[in-house]
CSV table of C-alpha atoms and ligand atoms in Angstrom, one decimal:
chain,number,residue,atom,x,y,z
A,1,UNK,CA,-23.6,12.4,-4.5
A,2,UNK,CA,-20.3,12.0,-3.4
A,3,UNK,CA,-17.0,9.9,-3.7
A,4,UNK,CA,-18.9,7.3,-6.2
A,5,UNK,CA,-16.4,4.7,-7.3
A,6,UNK,CA,-16.0,2.0,-9.5
A,7,UNK,CA,-14.8,-0.2,-6.8
A,8,UNK,CA,-15.1,0.7,-3.4
A,9,UNK,CA,-13.0,-0.8,-0.8
A,10,UNK,CA,-13.3,1.4,2.1
A,11,UNK,CA,-16.7,1.1,3.2
A,12,UNK,CA,-16.1,-3.1,2.6
A,13,UNK,CA,-13.2,-3.0,4.8
A,14,UNK,CA,-14.8,-1.0,7.2
A,15,UNK,CA,-17.5,-3.6,8.0
A,16,UNK,CA,-14.7,-6.1,8.8
A,17,UNK,CA,-11.9,-3.7,9.8
A,18,UNK,CA,-11.2,-5.5,13.3
A,19,UNK,CA,-10.8,-9.2,11.9
A,20,UNK,CA,-8.4,-8.0,9.6
A,21,UNK,CA,-6.6,-5.6,11.6
A,22,UNK,CA,-6.1,-8.4,14.4
A,23,UNK,CA,-5.2,-11.0,11.1
A,24,UNK,CA,-2.8,-8.8,10.5
A,25,UNK,CA,-1.1,-8.1,13.3
A,26,UNK,CA,-1.0,-11.2,14.6
A,27,UNK,CA,1.7,-11.8,11.4
A,28,UNK,CA,3.5,-9.0,12.0
A,29,UNK,CA,4.1,-9.9,16.1
A,30,UNK,CA,4.7,-13.5,14.7
A,31,UNK,CA,6.9,-12.3,11.9
A,32,UNK,CA,6.3,-15.1,9.5
A,33,UNK,CA,6.1,-12.8,6.6
A,34,UNK,CA,7.2,-15.5,4.1
A,35,UNK,CA,5.4,-18.8,4.0
A,36,UNK,CA,3.1,-18.8,7.4
A,37,UNK,CA,0.9,-20.3,9.0
A,38,UNK,CA,-2.2,-18.6,7.1
A,39,UNK,CA,-0.4,-19.1,3.8
A,40,UNK,CA,-1.4,-23.6,4.5
A,41,UNK,CA,-4.5,-22.7,5.6
A,42,UNK,CA,-5.7,-20.2,3.2
A,43,UNK,CA,-5.0,-22.7,0.1
A,44,UNK,CA,-6.7,-25.5,2.3
A,45,UNK,CA,-9.6,-23.7,3.2
A,46,UNK,CA,-10.1,-22.1,-0.6
A,47,UNK,CA,-9.4,-25.6,-2.1
A,48,UNK,CA,-12.4,-27.1,0.4
A,49,UNK,CA,-14.6,-23.8,-0.8
A,50,UNK,CA,-13.6,-24.3,-4.4
A,51,UNK,CA,-14.1,-28.2,-4.4
A,52,UNK,CA,-10.6,-29.1,-5.4
A,53,UNK,CA,-7.9,-31.0,-4.9
A,54,UNK,CA,-4.9,-28.7,-4.5
A,55,UNK,CA,-4.7,-25.0,-4.4
A,56,UNK,CA,-1.5,-23.4,-5.1
A,57,UNK,CA,-1.0,-19.5,-3.5
A,58,UNK,CA,1.6,-17.6,-6.2
A,59,UNK,CA,2.1,-13.6,-6.0
A,60,UNK,CA,-0.4,-12.8,-8.7
A,61,UNK,CA,-2.6,-13.8,-11.3
A,62,UNK,CA,-0.1,-13.3,-14.1
A,63,UNK,CA,2.1,-15.4,-12.6
A,64,UNK,CA,-0.5,-18.3,-11.8
A,65,UNK,CA,-1.1,-18.7,-15.7
A,66,UNK,CA,2.6,-18.4,-16.5
A,67,UNK,CA,3.5,-21.0,-14.1
A,68,UNK,CA,0.4,-23.5,-15.3
A,69,UNK,CA,1.4,-23.0,-18.5
A,70,UNK,CA,5.4,-23.9,-17.3
A,71,UNK,CA,4.1,-26.5,-16.0
A,72,UNK,CA,2.8,-28.2,-19.1
A,73,UNK,CA,6.1,-28.1,-20.1
A,74,UNK,CA,4.9,-26.9,-23.7
A,75,UNK,CA,8.2,-25.3,-26.3
A,76,UNK,CA,8.8,-21.9,-28.0
A,77,UNK,CA,5.8,-22.2,-31.2
A,78,UNK,CA,3.4,-24.8,-29.7
A,79,UNK,CA,0.3,-22.6,-30.3
A,80,UNK,CA,-2.2,-21.5,-27.4
A,81,UNK,CA,-5.8,-20.7,-28.2
A,82,UNK,CA,-7.4,-17.7,-26.1
A,83,UNK,CA,-9.5,-14.8,-26.9
A,84,UNK,CA,-8.4,-11.4,-27.6
A,85,UNK,CA,-11.4,-10.0,-25.6
A,86,UNK,CA,-9.5,-9.8,-21.7
A,87,UNK,CA,-7.4,-8.7,-19.7
A,88,UNK,CA,-3.4,-8.2,-21.5
A,89,UNK,CA,-2.5,-10.7,-18.3
A,90,UNK,CA,-4.0,-13.9,-20.3
A,91,UNK,CA,-2.2,-13.4,-23.6
A,92,UNK,CA,1.4,-11.7,-22.3
A,93,UNK,CA,2.2,-15.2,-20.4
A,94,UNK,CA,1.6,-16.8,-23.4
A,95,UNK,CA,4.1,-14.7,-26.0
A,96,UNK,CA,6.8,-14.4,-22.9
A,97,UNK,CA,7.7,-18.2,-22.8
A,98,UNK,CA,7.0,-17.7,-27.0
A,99,UNK,CA,4.7,-19.7,-27.1
A,100,UNK,CA,1.9,-18.3,-29.8
A,101,UNK,CA,-1.0,-17.4,-28.8
A,102,UNK,CA,-3.8,-17.9,-31.0
A,103,UNK,CA,-6.8,-15.7,-30.8
A,104,UNK,CA,-10.6,-16.9,-31.5
A,105,UNK,CA,-13.7,-14.3,-31.1
A,106,UNK,CA,-16.2,-14.2,-29.0
A,107,UNK,CA,-19.9,-14.5,-28.5
A,108,UNK,CA,-21.8,-11.3,-28.3
A,109,UNK,CA,-24.0,-11.9,-25.3
A,110,UNK,CA,-21.8,-13.6,-22.8
A,111,UNK,CA,-18.3,-12.0,-24.0
A,112,UNK,CA,-16.6,-15.4,-23.9
A,113,UNK,CA,-15.2,-17.9,-26.3
A,114,UNK,CA,-17.1,-18.8,-29.4
A,115,UNK,CA,-16.5,-22.8,-29.5
A,116,UNK,CA,-17.1,-23.3,-33.3
A,117,UNK,CA,-14.3,-19.9,-33.1
A,118,UNK,CA,-12.0,-22.8,-31.1
A,119,UNK,CA,-13.0,-25.9,-33.3
A,120,UNK,CA,-11.7,-24.5,-36.5
A,121,UNK,CA,-8.4,-22.9,-34.5
A,122,UNK,CA,-6.8,-26.0,-33.2
A,123,UNK,CA,-3.7,-27.0,-35.0
A,124,UNK,CA,-2.2,-30.1,-35.1
A,125,UNK,CA,0.4,-27.5,-32.7
A,126,UNK,CA,-2.3,-26.6,-30.2
A,127,UNK,CA,-0.9,-27.3,-26.9
A,128,UNK,CA,-3.6,-25.7,-25.0
A,129,UNK,CA,-6.7,-23.7,-24.6
A,130,UNK,CA,-7.4,-20.7,-22.0
A,131,UNK,CA,-10.8,-19.5,-21.3
A,132,UNK,CA,-11.7,-16.4,-20.2
A,133,UNK,CA,-14.2,-16.1,-17.4
A,134,UNK,CA,-14.7,-13.0,-18.6
A,135,UNK,CA,-16.4,-9.8,-16.0
A,136,UNK,CA,-17.6,-12.7,-13.8
A,137,UNK,CA,-19.7,-15.4,-15.8
A,138,UNK,CA,-18.0,-19.1,-16.6
A,139,UNK,CA,-17.9,-19.8,-20.2
A,140,UNK,CA,-19.9,-22.6,-21.6
A,141,UNK,CA,-17.2,-25.2,-20.5
A,142,UNK,CA,-19.2,-28.4,-21.4
A,143,UNK,CA,-18.9,-28.1,-25.1
A,144,UNK,CA,-15.2,-26.8,-24.8
A,145,UNK,CA,-14.3,-29.2,-22.6
A,146,UNK,CA,-15.0,-32.1,-24.9
A,147,UNK,CA,-13.3,-30.4,-28.3
A,148,UNK,CA,-10.2,-30.2,-25.9
A,149,UNK,CA,-10.6,-33.6,-24.4
A,150,UNK,CA,-11.5,-35.1,-28.6
A,151,UNK,CA,-8.2,-33.5,-29.4
A,152,UNK,CA,-6.6,-34.6,-26.1
A,153,UNK,CA,-5.7,-30.5,-25.5
A,154,UNK,CA,-5.5,-29.5,-21.8
A,155,UNK,CA,-7.5,-26.2,-20.7
A,156,UNK,CA,-6.2,-24.0,-17.9
A,157,UNK,CA,-9.2,-21.6,-17.0
A,158,UNK,CA,-8.6,-17.7,-16.3
A,159,UNK,CA,-10.5,-17.6,-13.3
A,160,UNK,CA,-9.4,-14.1,-12.2
A,161,UNK,CA,-12.3,-12.5,-12.6
A,162,UNK,CA,-14.8,-15.0,-11.9
A,163,UNK,CA,-14.1,-16.8,-8.0
A,164,UNK,CA,-17.1,-17.5,-6.6
A,165,UNK,CA,-18.6,-18.1,-10.3
A,166,UNK,CA,-20.4,-21.3,-10.7
A,167,UNK,CA,-21.0,-23.6,-14.1
A,168,UNK,CA,-23.9,-26.2,-14.4
A,169,UNK,CA,-23.3,-29.0,-16.5
A,170,UNK,CA,-26.1,-30.3,-19.2
A,171,UNK,CA,-26.4,-33.2,-16.5
A,172,UNK,CA,-27.1,-30.8,-13.9
A,173,UNK,CA,-23.9,-30.9,-11.9
A,174,UNK,CA,-23.2,-27.4,-10.9
A,175,UNK,CA,-19.4,-26.7,-9.9
A,176,UNK,CA,-17.2,-23.8,-9.4
A,177,UNK,CA,-15.3,-21.9,-12.2
A,178,UNK,CA,-11.6,-22.7,-12.1
A,179,UNK,CA,-12.2,-26.6,-11.1
A,180,UNK,CA,-13.0,-27.7,-14.4
A,181,UNK,CA,-9.8,-27.4,-16.7
A,182,UNK,CA,-6.9,-29.2,-16.0
A,183,UNK,CA,-5.6,-26.2,-14.1
A,184,UNK,CA,-7.4,-22.7,-12.9
A,185,UNK,CA,-5.9,-19.6,-12.3
A,186,UNK,CA,-6.6,-16.7,-10.2
A,187,UNK,CA,-6.0,-13.6,-9.1
A,188,UNK,CA,-6.0,-11.3,-5.9
A,189,UNK,CA,-5.9,-8.1,-7.0
A,190,UNK,CA,-7.5,-6.3,-4.5
A,191,UNK,CA,-10.6,-5.0,-7.0
A,192,UNK,CA,-11.1,-8.6,-8.0
A,193,UNK,CA,-14.0,-10.3,-6.8
A,194,UNK,CA,-11.9,-12.3,-3.8
A,195,UNK,CA,-9.3,-9.3,-3.5
A,196,UNK,CA,-6.5,-9.3,-0.9
A,197,UNK,CA,-4.7,-5.8,0.7
A,198,UNK,CA,-1.9,-5.8,-2.0
A,199,UNK,CA,-1.3,-8.4,-5.2
A,200,UNK,CA,-2.1,-12.1,-5.2
A,201,UNK,CA,-2.9,-15.5,-6.8
A,202,UNK,CA,-3.4,-18.7,-7.1
A,203,UNK,CA,-3.6,-22.3,-9.4
A,204,UNK,CA,-6.0,-24.9,-8.4
A,205,UNK,CA,-5.9,-28.2,-9.9
A,206,UNK,CA,-7.1,-31.9,-8.9
A,207,UNK,CA,-3.9,-33.3,-10.5
A,208,UNK,CA,-1.6,-34.8,-7.5
A,209,UNK,CA,1.4,-34.7,-10.0
A,210,UNK,CA,0.7,-31.1,-11.6
A,211,UNK,CA,-0.1,-29.8,-8.2
A,212,UNK,CA,4.0,-30.7,-7.6
A,213,UNK,CA,5.0,-29.3,-10.5
A,214,UNK,CA,3.2,-26.0,-10.2
A,215,UNK,CA,4.9,-25.6,-6.2
A,216,UNK,CA,8.1,-26.9,-7.7
A,217,UNK,CA,8.3,-24.0,-10.9
A,218,UNK,CA,6.9,-21.6,-8.6
A,219,UNK,CA,9.3,-22.1,-5.9
A,220,UNK,CA,12.7,-21.7,-7.9
A,221,UNK,CA,12.2,-25.0,-9.8
A,222,UNK,CA,12.9,-26.9,-6.0
A,223,UNK,CA,11.4,-29.7,-4.2
A,224,UNK,CA,14.1,-30.1,-1.6
A,225,UNK,CA,16.0,-26.9,-0.7
A,226,UNK,CA,19.1,-25.6,-2.6
A,227,UNK,CA,18.3,-28.9,-5.2
A,228,UNK,CA,16.7,-27.3,-8.6
A,229,UNK,CA,15.5,-29.1,-10.9
A,230,UNK,CA,14.2,-27.4,-13.4
A,231,UNK,CA,14.0,-23.0,-14.1
A,232,UNK,CA,11.2,-21.7,-12.1
A,233,UNK,CA,10.7,-18.3,-10.8
A,234,UNK,CA,9.5,-16.7,-7.3
A,235,UNK,CA,6.3,-16.8,-6.8
A,236,UNK,CA,4.5,-16.5,-3.5
A,237,UNK,CA,1.6,-15.1,-1.9
A,238,UNK,CA,2.9,-12.9,1.0
A,239,UNK,CA,1.2,-14.5,5.1
A,240,UNK,CA,-0.2,-11.1,5.7
A,241,UNK,CA,-2.3,-11.4,2.2
A,242,UNK,CA,-3.1,-14.8,3.4
A,243,UNK,CA,-4.2,-14.2,6.7
A,244,UNK,CA,-6.4,-11.1,4.7
A,245,UNK,CA,-7.7,-13.6,2.0
A,246,UNK,CA,-8.8,-16.1,4.8
A,247,UNK,CA,-11.2,-13.6,6.4
A,248,UNK,CA,-12.8,-12.4,2.9
A,249,UNK,CA,-13.0,-16.0,1.7
A,250,UNK,CA,-15.8,-16.4,4.3
A,251,UNK,CA,-17.5,-13.5,3.1
A,252,UNK,CA,-17.0,-14.0,-0.6
A,253,UNK,CA,-20.5,-15.3,-1.3
A,254,UNK,CA,-22.1,-13.1,0.5
A,255,UNK,CA,-20.1,-10.3,-1.6
A,256,UNK,CA,-20.9,-12.1,-4.6
A,257,UNK,CA,-24.3,-12.0,-3.8
A,258,UNK,CA,-24.2,-8.1,-2.9
A,259,UNK,CA,-22.9,-7.8,-6.7
A,260,UNK,CA,-25.6,-9.7,-8.0
A,261,UNK,CA,-27.9,-7.3,-6.7
A,262,UNK,CA,-26.7,-4.5,-7.8
A,263,UNK,CA,-26.6,-5.9,-11.1
A,264,UNK,CA,-30.3,-7.0,-10.8
A,265,UNK,CA,-31.4,-3.5,-9.9
A,266,UNK,CA,-29.1,-2.2,-13.1
A,267,UNK,CA,-30.7,-4.7,-15.0
A,268,UNK,CA,-34.4,-3.9,-14.0
A,269,UNK,CA,-33.7,-0.3,-14.7
A,270,UNK,CA,-32.2,-0.7,-18.0
A,271,UNK,CA,-34.7,-2.9,-19.5
A,272,UNK,CA,-36.4,-2.4,-22.7
A,273,UNK,CA,-34.3,0.4,-23.6
A,274,UNK,CA,-33.6,0.2,-26.9
A,275,UNK,CA,-30.1,1.6,-27.0
A,276,UNK,CA,-28.8,-0.4,-23.9
A,277,UNK,CA,-28.1,-4.4,-23.9
A,278,UNK,CA,-27.2,-5.5,-20.2
A,279,UNK,CA,-25.7,-8.2,-20.2
A,280,UNK,CA,-26.4,-11.6,-20.7
A,281,UNK,CA,-27.1,-13.9,-18.0
A,282,UNK,CA,-26.5,-17.5,-19.3
A,283,UNK,CA,-28.5,-20.5,-18.1
A,284,UNK,CA,-25.1,-22.4,-17.4
A,285,UNK,CA,-23.5,-20.1,-15.3
A,286,UNK,CA,-23.9,-18.0,-11.6
A,287,UNK,CA,-22.6,-14.8,-13.0
A,288,UNK,CA,-20.8,-12.9,-10.0
A,289,UNK,CA,-20.0,-9.7,-11.7
A,290,UNK,CA,-16.7,-8.8,-11.7
A,291,UNK,CA,-17.9,-5.9,-13.8
A,292,UNK,CA,-21.2,-4.6,-14.9
A,293,UNK,CA,-20.8,-4.1,-18.4
A,294,UNK,CA,-23.5,-2.3,-20.9
A,295,UNK,CA,-23.3,-2.7,-24.3
A,296,UNK,CA,-24.5,0.6,-26.0
A,297,UNK,CA,-26.2,0.9,-29.5
A,298,UNK,CA,-26.4,4.0,-31.9
A,299,UNK,CA,-25.1,5.9,-28.9
A,300,UNK,CA,-21.8,8.2,-28.4
A,301,UNK,CA,-19.7,6.2,-26.1
A,302,UNK,CA,-17.5,9.6,-25.5
A,303,UNK,CA,-20.3,11.4,-25.0
A,304,UNK,CA,-21.9,9.3,-22.3
A,305,UNK,CA,-18.5,9.1,-20.7
A,306,UNK,CA,-17.7,12.4,-20.1
A,307,UNK,CA,-21.0,13.3,-19.1
A,308,UNK,CA,-21.2,10.9,-16.4
A,309,UNK,CA,-18.0,12.3,-15.4
A,310,UNK,CA,-19.4,15.8,-14.8
A,311,UNK,CA,-22.2,14.1,-13.1
A,312,UNK,CA,-19.4,12.4,-10.8
A,313,UNK,CA,-20.4,8.9,-12.1
A,314,UNK,CA,-17.0,6.8,-12.8
A,315,UNK,CA,-17.4,4.4,-15.6
A,316,UNK,CA,-14.6,2.4,-17.7
A,317,UNK,CA,-14.3,0.8,-21.0
A,318,UNK,CA,-12.9,-2.7,-20.1
A,319,UNK,CA,-10.8,-2.6,-22.6
A,320,UNK,CA,-10.3,0.0,-24.7
A,321,UNK,CA,-7.6,-2.2,-26.8
A,322,UNK,CA,-8.7,-5.6,-27.9
A,323,UNK,CA,-5.0,-7.7,-26.8
A,324,UNK,CA,-4.5,-8.7,-31.0
A,325,UNK,CA,-4.1,-4.9,-31.7
A,326,UNK,CA,-1.7,-4.4,-28.6
A,327,UNK,CA,1.6,-3.5,-29.9
A,328,UNK,CA,3.2,-6.1,-27.6
A,329,UNK,CA,2.0,-8.4,-30.2
A,330,UNK,CA,2.7,-6.9,-33.5
A,331,UNK,CA,5.6,-9.8,-34.3
A,332,UNK,CA,2.7,-12.2,-34.4
A,333,UNK,CA,1.0,-10.4,-37.2
A,334,UNK,CA,-2.2,-10.5,-34.2
A,335,UNK,CA,-3.7,-7.2,-35.7
A,336,UNK,CA,-5.0,-8.4,-39.2
A,337,UNK,CA,-7.0,-11.2,-37.1
A,338,UNK,CA,-10.7,-11.1,-38.2
A,339,UNK,CA,-12.5,-11.0,-35.0
A,340,UNK,CA,-15.0,-8.8,-35.9
A,341,UNK,CA,-17.0,-9.5,-32.4
A,342,UNK,CA,-14.6,-8.7,-30.6
A,343,UNK,CA,-14.3,-5.9,-32.4
A,344,UNK,CA,-17.9,-4.6,-32.2
A,345,UNK,CA,-18.0,-5.0,-28.7
A,346,UNK,CA,-15.1,-2.9,-28.0
A,347,UNK,CA,-16.8,-0.3,-29.8
A,348,UNK,CA,-19.5,-0.3,-27.7
A,349,UNK,CA,-19.0,-2.0,-24.3
A,350,UNK,CA,-19.0,0.7,-21.0
A,351,UNK,CA,-18.9,-0.8,-17.4
A,352,UNK,CA,-20.7,1.2,-14.3
A,353,UNK,CA,-19.9,1.1,-10.9
A,354,UNK,CA,-19.6,-2.3,-9.4
A,355,UNK,CA,-18.6,-3.3,-5.8
A,356,UNK,CA,-19.8,-5.0,-2.7
A,357,UNK,CA,-21.1,-1.6,-1.0
A,358,UNK,CA,-23.1,-0.5,-3.5
A,359,UNK,CA,-26.5,1.6,-2.0
A,360,UNK,CA,-30.0,1.9,-3.7
A,361,UNK,CA,-29.3,5.4,-3.4
A,362,UNK,CA,-26.4,5.4,-5.7
A,363,UNK,CA,-27.5,3.0,-8.0
A,364,UNK,CA,-31.2,5.2,-8.5
A,365,UNK,CA,-28.6,8.0,-8.8
A,366,UNK,CA,-26.5,6.3,-11.5
A,367,UNK,CA,-29.4,4.9,-13.3
A,368,UNK,CA,-31.7,7.9,-13.4
A,369,UNK,CA,-28.2,9.5,-14.4
A,370,UNK,CA,-27.6,7.1,-17.7
A,371,UNK,CA,-31.3,7.4,-18.9
A,372,UNK,CA,-31.6,10.8,-18.7
A,373,UNK,CA,-28.1,10.9,-21.0
A,374,UNK,CA,-28.7,8.4,-23.2
A,375,UNK,CA,-32.1,9.7,-23.6
B,1,LIG,C1,-6.6,-9.2,-13.2
B,1,LIG,C2,-6.5,-10.3,-14.3
B,1,LIG,C3,-5.2,-11.0,-14.3
B,1,LIG,C4,-4.2,-10.8,-14.0
B,1,LIG,O1,-4.1,-10.6,-12.8
B,1,LIG,P1,-2.9,-9.8,-11.9
B,1,LIG,O2,-2.9,-10.5,-10.7
B,1,LIG,O3,-3.3,-8.3,-11.6
B,1,LIG,O4,-1.8,-10.3,-12.4
B,1,LIG,C5,-5.6,-12.1,-15.3
B,1,LIG,N1,-6.2,-12.5,-16.2
B,1,LIG,C6,-7.5,-11.5,-16.2
B,1,LIG,C7,-9.0,-12.3,-17.0
B,1,LIG,C8,-7.5,-10.8,-15.4
B,1,LIG,O5,-9.0,-9.9,-15.0
């Protein structure tokens, strides 16, 4: 089997090539490279899709998280509760702003924040909670939001991996991930579920005042040109990216369905194998499978990785080192944090090719080989 990839963006592009090429060319011909009309149009269309009042585009998902924290006006030393089991960006921005990351463990089935652990981690210094909708599945938001409300702590959703996913509240109300916290953040990195052809990101909120604040911070702290109210940053979504994203947004639900279909195939192939735990599908979430991640039980993962590579099947470990053990955070002494589930998962997870263009032939080849290797 030729050319299997974790993410195949080329085949996806070929299907929308004429639309995308025209859109990019239009931007080039207009020369409105910065803050061109596509940026606002995209923000409006994404807000409608997500069911939020405001979408504020920015340069990448890491900036989105940083600007969100800045907009809350936190002070150095304030504590931010988040998961260690996430991409480093979630935590890096906390440390960058001289806030203190406080890690909580995740649930072994969902890979998302354990609510009891959050409850225990709350102190008078806790000034924000950042749940991560890891691998495309919403964290269990209802109990988390209730807990946060009880303590008056704002919740920022890291929705970089779950755009297009939903969460269903116990009363049956279903909403898009990223629309539940006071601010939702996402990334348009090319391999994300809604990916541009370069970097990009956005923040979402229903709060008019916060929206204004986020916009101002992303624009050098100014509301009025050359009048700077506060220290901000320079974080914009390029017009070319916005033009591409407008097209891809129209396909987002179809892309999420294609990922779910591939996940269904994997699930069926691996069902009832005692050495493989397939991804948990929480009853409250519509999982959009940014990653398809297995837990291997009593299997030499390095051996599996290597044998898959010999068959030209890519696989990845997301993430080989949890955040609390990263040298970056040494000064916080986080390596001694007791996060047994995070540690256990990091030692047994493996992610398989997952994208919108996987064919049955490819899925069959991948699953057959994995079952053979694992035995
Ligand atoms: C990708 C990602 C980010 C950062 O997004 P960038 O656009 O790469 O800066 C943040 N959090 C999570 C969970 C991510 O997967």
